[in-house]
Amino acid sequence: SKLTFSNDSGASFKNLGSGGGGGGGINLLVDFNFDFEGGTAGWTLSGGAFTAATSGTNLIFDAQSGVFNSSATAQTISSTAITIPEGFKGANGSAACYFKTAASDYKLQVYDGTNVLAERLIPVISGAPTKVATSFVFPSSGTVRLRVISQSDAADLAMDNCHLGETIQLQLSQASLV
């Protein structure tokens, strides 16, 4: 159900574009199951449960969404660690996912393996799924990953179409106060 392309005679395929709901710009998670269409592959769980929803209220986009259910404080679901591309070192970045949850005990984080570079509380989202985003500055070396951390034993957190990458900066030639 994805549009893909190959530039190596069909040996491997990549998704065309970053799907709906990315953070704009280059998404470093495109090759690492950012949309959970590959189930839970490419994501690491430290505790609790992480499953793929294929129907029901936890299905956000397309055929599958990720569902994290923590059973204690400080449990995480983390994307694959990605080596920072040369062009992103010291640049502004953004992380975002679409979420739906009855809990107020989760945080979206950007993590370099040692430090939390940015974090944002994920609010209760009981209606339509909502994109939650945070901004950060890429380190000059190493890796980054997107992760969600629990603050307690919390209810299901459905997530989909995650983005970790560049922040698009708009330049205006002339601005007016309206």
Short mmCIF file of C-alpha atoms in Angstrom, two decimals:
data_model
loop_
_atom_site.label_atom_id
_atom_site.label_comp_id
_atom_site.label_asym_id
_atom_site.label_seq_id
_atom_site.Cartn_x
_atom_site.Cartn_y
_atom_site.Cartn_z
CA SER A 1 0.00 0.00 0.00
CA LYS A 2 3.04 2.27 -0.40
CA LEU A 3 4.59 3.88 -3.45
CA THR A 4 8.22 2.71 -3.59
CA PHE A 5 11.21 3.03 -5.90
CA SER A 6 14.44 1.18 -6.55
CA ASN A 7 17.67 2.47 -8.06
CA ASP A 8 19.55 -0.85 -7.92
CA SER A 9 17.64 -3.05 -10.40
CA GLY A 10 15.04 -4.10 -7.85
CA ALA A 11 17.39 -5.43 -5.15
CA SER A 12 15.99 -3.03 -2.54
CA PHE A 13 13.12 -0.58 -2.42
CA LYS A 14 12.56 2.67 -0.54
CA ASN A 15 9.33 4.51 0.21
CA LEU A 16 8.68 7.50 -2.01
CA GLY A 17 8.14 10.47 0.29
CA SER A 18 7.66 10.36 4.03
CA GLY A 19 3.93 9.68 4.18
CA GLY A 20 1.28 11.88 5.74
CA GLY A 21 2.03 13.78 8.88
CA GLY A 22 5.80 13.99 8.88
CA GLY A 23 7.47 17.07 10.27
CA GLY A 24 8.38 18.44 6.86
CA GLY A 25 11.81 18.19 5.28
CA ILE A 26 14.04 15.13 5.31
CA ASN A 27 12.82 12.38 7.64
CA LEU A 28 15.70 10.23 8.93
CA LEU A 29 13.21 7.53 9.97
CA VAL A 30 11.93 6.80 6.45
CA ASP A 31 14.04 3.62 6.18
CA PHE A 32 13.25 2.58 9.77
CA ASN A 33 9.49 1.91 9.90
CA PHE A 34 8.38 5.46 10.83
CA ASP A 35 4.79 4.57 9.95
CA PHE A 36 4.63 1.10 11.61
CA GLU A 37 3.55 -0.55 8.35
CA GLY A 38 6.28 -3.09 9.15
CA GLY A 39 4.73 -3.79 12.57
CA THR A 40 7.13 -3.11 15.44
CA ALA A 41 10.36 -3.65 13.46
CA GLY A 42 12.97 -0.91 13.91
CA TRP A 43 11.72 0.04 17.39
CA THR A 44 13.11 -1.13 20.76
CA LEU A 45 11.01 -1.57 23.88
CA SER A 46 12.53 -1.30 27.39
CA GLY A 47 9.44 -2.58 29.23
CA GLY A 48 5.67 -2.79 29.02
CA ALA A 49 4.18 -3.86 25.70
CA PHE A 50 4.51 -2.64 22.12
CA THR A 51 2.19 -4.04 19.48
CA ALA A 52 0.86 -3.16 16.05
CA ALA A 53 -2.80 -2.15 15.75
CA THR A 54 -4.44 -3.24 12.50
CA SER A 55 -7.99 -2.15 13.34
CA GLY A 56 -10.02 -0.33 15.97
CA THR A 57 -9.53 3.02 17.64
CA ASN A 58 -5.73 2.64 17.91
CA LEU A 59 -5.31 2.46 14.13
CA ILE A 60 -4.35 5.99 13.06
CA PHE A 61 -3.09 5.81 9.43
CA ASP A 62 -2.89 3.15 6.71
CA ALA A 63 -2.78 -0.56 7.65
CA GLN A 64 -0.92 -0.43 11.00
CA SER A 65 -0.05 1.87 13.90
CA GLY A 66 2.23 1.28 16.89
CA VAL A 67 0.67 0.91 20.36
CA PHE A 68 2.81 1.36 23.49
CA ASN A 69 1.42 0.32 26.88
CA SER A 70 3.76 0.98 29.79
CA SER A 71 3.57 -0.98 33.02
CA ALA A 72 5.94 1.22 35.08
CA THR A 73 7.78 4.54 35.18
CA ALA A 74 10.69 5.20 32.78
CA GLN A 75 9.81 2.52 30.23
CA THR A 76 10.60 3.53 26.65
CA ILE A 77 9.90 2.77 23.04
CA SER A 78 12.80 3.98 20.89
CA SER A 79 13.46 4.23 17.17
CA THR A 80 16.64 2.87 15.64
CA ALA A 81 19.66 5.07 16.49
CA ILE A 82 20.60 7.05 13.38
CA THR A 83 24.07 8.43 12.69
CA ILE A 84 23.80 12.19 12.27
CA PRO A 85 24.34 13.11 8.62
CA GLU A 86 27.10 15.64 7.95
CA GLY A 87 24.60 18.25 6.74
CA PHE A 88 22.55 18.05 9.95
CA LYS A 89 25.42 18.57 12.43
CA GLY A 90 24.61 21.70 14.46
CA ALA A 91 21.40 22.28 12.45
CA ASN A 92 17.87 22.75 13.78
CA GLY A 93 15.87 19.54 13.92
CA SER A 94 12.37 18.42 14.75
CA ALA A 95 10.71 15.28 16.05
CA ALA A 96 7.01 14.52 15.76
CA CYS A 97 4.43 11.73 15.74
CA TYR A 98 0.69 11.51 15.56
CA PHE A 99 -0.65 10.24 18.89
CA LYS A 100 -3.88 9.16 20.50
CA THR A 101 -4.12 8.27 24.23
CA ALA A 102 -6.25 8.55 27.36
CA ALA A 103 -3.07 8.92 29.47
CA SER A 104 -1.20 12.10 30.35
CA ASP A 105 1.91 10.21 31.44
CA TYR A 106 4.02 10.00 28.28
CA LYS A 107 6.72 12.26 26.86
CA LEU A 108 8.10 12.51 23.32
CA GLN A 109 11.89 12.82 23.42
CA VAL A 110 14.90 13.19 21.16
CA TYR A 111 17.73 11.18 22.72
CA ASP A 112 21.40 10.85 21.71
CA GLY A 113 22.12 7.75 23.79
CA THR A 114 23.28 9.81 26.79
CA ASN A 115 21.32 13.06 26.84
CA VAL A 116 17.73 14.07 26.22
CA LEU A 117 18.07 16.80 23.57
CA ALA A 118 14.40 17.80 23.67
CA GLU A 119 11.16 16.58 25.16
CA ARG A 120 7.48 17.40 25.12
CA LEU A 121 4.63 16.08 27.24
CA ILE A 122 2.06 14.18 25.18
CA PRO A 123 -1.37 15.42 26.34
CA VAL A 124 -4.55 13.38 26.62
CA ILE A 125 -5.79 13.03 23.04
CA SER A 126 -9.18 11.36 23.10
CA GLY A 127 -10.62 12.62 19.83
CA ALA A 128 -8.87 12.70 16.49
CA PRO A 129 -5.17 11.79 16.56
CA THR A 130 -2.97 14.86 17.01
CA LYS A 131 0.59 15.59 15.93
CA VAL A 132 2.88 16.37 18.86
CA ALA A 133 6.26 17.87 17.97
CA THR A 134 9.41 19.21 19.57
CA SER A 135 12.44 21.07 18.24
CA PHE A 136 16.13 20.55 19.01
CA VAL A 137 19.65 21.18 17.70
CA PHE A 138 21.49 18.21 16.20
CA PRO A 139 24.77 17.40 18.00
CA SER A 140 28.01 17.69 16.04
CA SER A 141 28.60 13.92 16.21
CA GLY A 142 27.05 10.64 17.25
CA THR A 143 23.52 9.36 16.84
CA VAL A 144 19.97 10.44 17.59
CA ARG A 145 16.77 8.55 18.13
CA LEU A 146 13.14 9.40 18.72
CA ARG A 147 11.70 7.86 21.86
CA VAL A 148 8.62 7.92 24.05
CA ILE A 149 9.07 7.54 27.81
CA SER A 150 6.41 6.68 30.40
CA GLN A 151 5.88 8.55 33.65
CA SER A 152 3.84 5.71 35.24
CA ASP A 153 1.85 2.56 34.51
CA ALA A 154 -0.22 4.24 31.79
CA ALA A 155 -2.93 3.41 29.27
CA ASP A 156 -2.33 2.63 25.58
CA LEU A 157 -0.54 5.22 23.48
CA ALA A 158 -1.23 4.83 19.76
CA MET A 159 1.40 6.40 17.49
CA ASP A 160 1.95 6.73 13.75
CA ASN A 161 3.78 8.65 11.01
CA CYS A 162 6.75 9.71 13.10
CA HIS A 163 9.35 12.22 11.93
CA LEU A 164 12.92 12.82 13.08
CA GLY A 165 14.88 15.15 10.87
CA GLU A 166 15.38 18.61 9.59
CA THR A 167 13.26 21.60 10.41
CA ILE A 168 12.12 23.53 7.39
CA GLN A 169 12.98 27.19 7.80
CA LEU A 170 10.96 29.70 5.86
CA GLN A 171 12.45 32.98 4.77
CA LEU A 172 10.24 35.98 4.13
CA SER A 173 11.43 38.84 2.03
CA GLN A 174 9.02 41.27 3.61
CA ALA A 175 6.85 40.85 6.69
CA SER A 176 3.75 42.74 7.75
CA LEU A 177 1.99 42.86 11.10
CA VAL A 178 -1.60 41.77 10.58
#
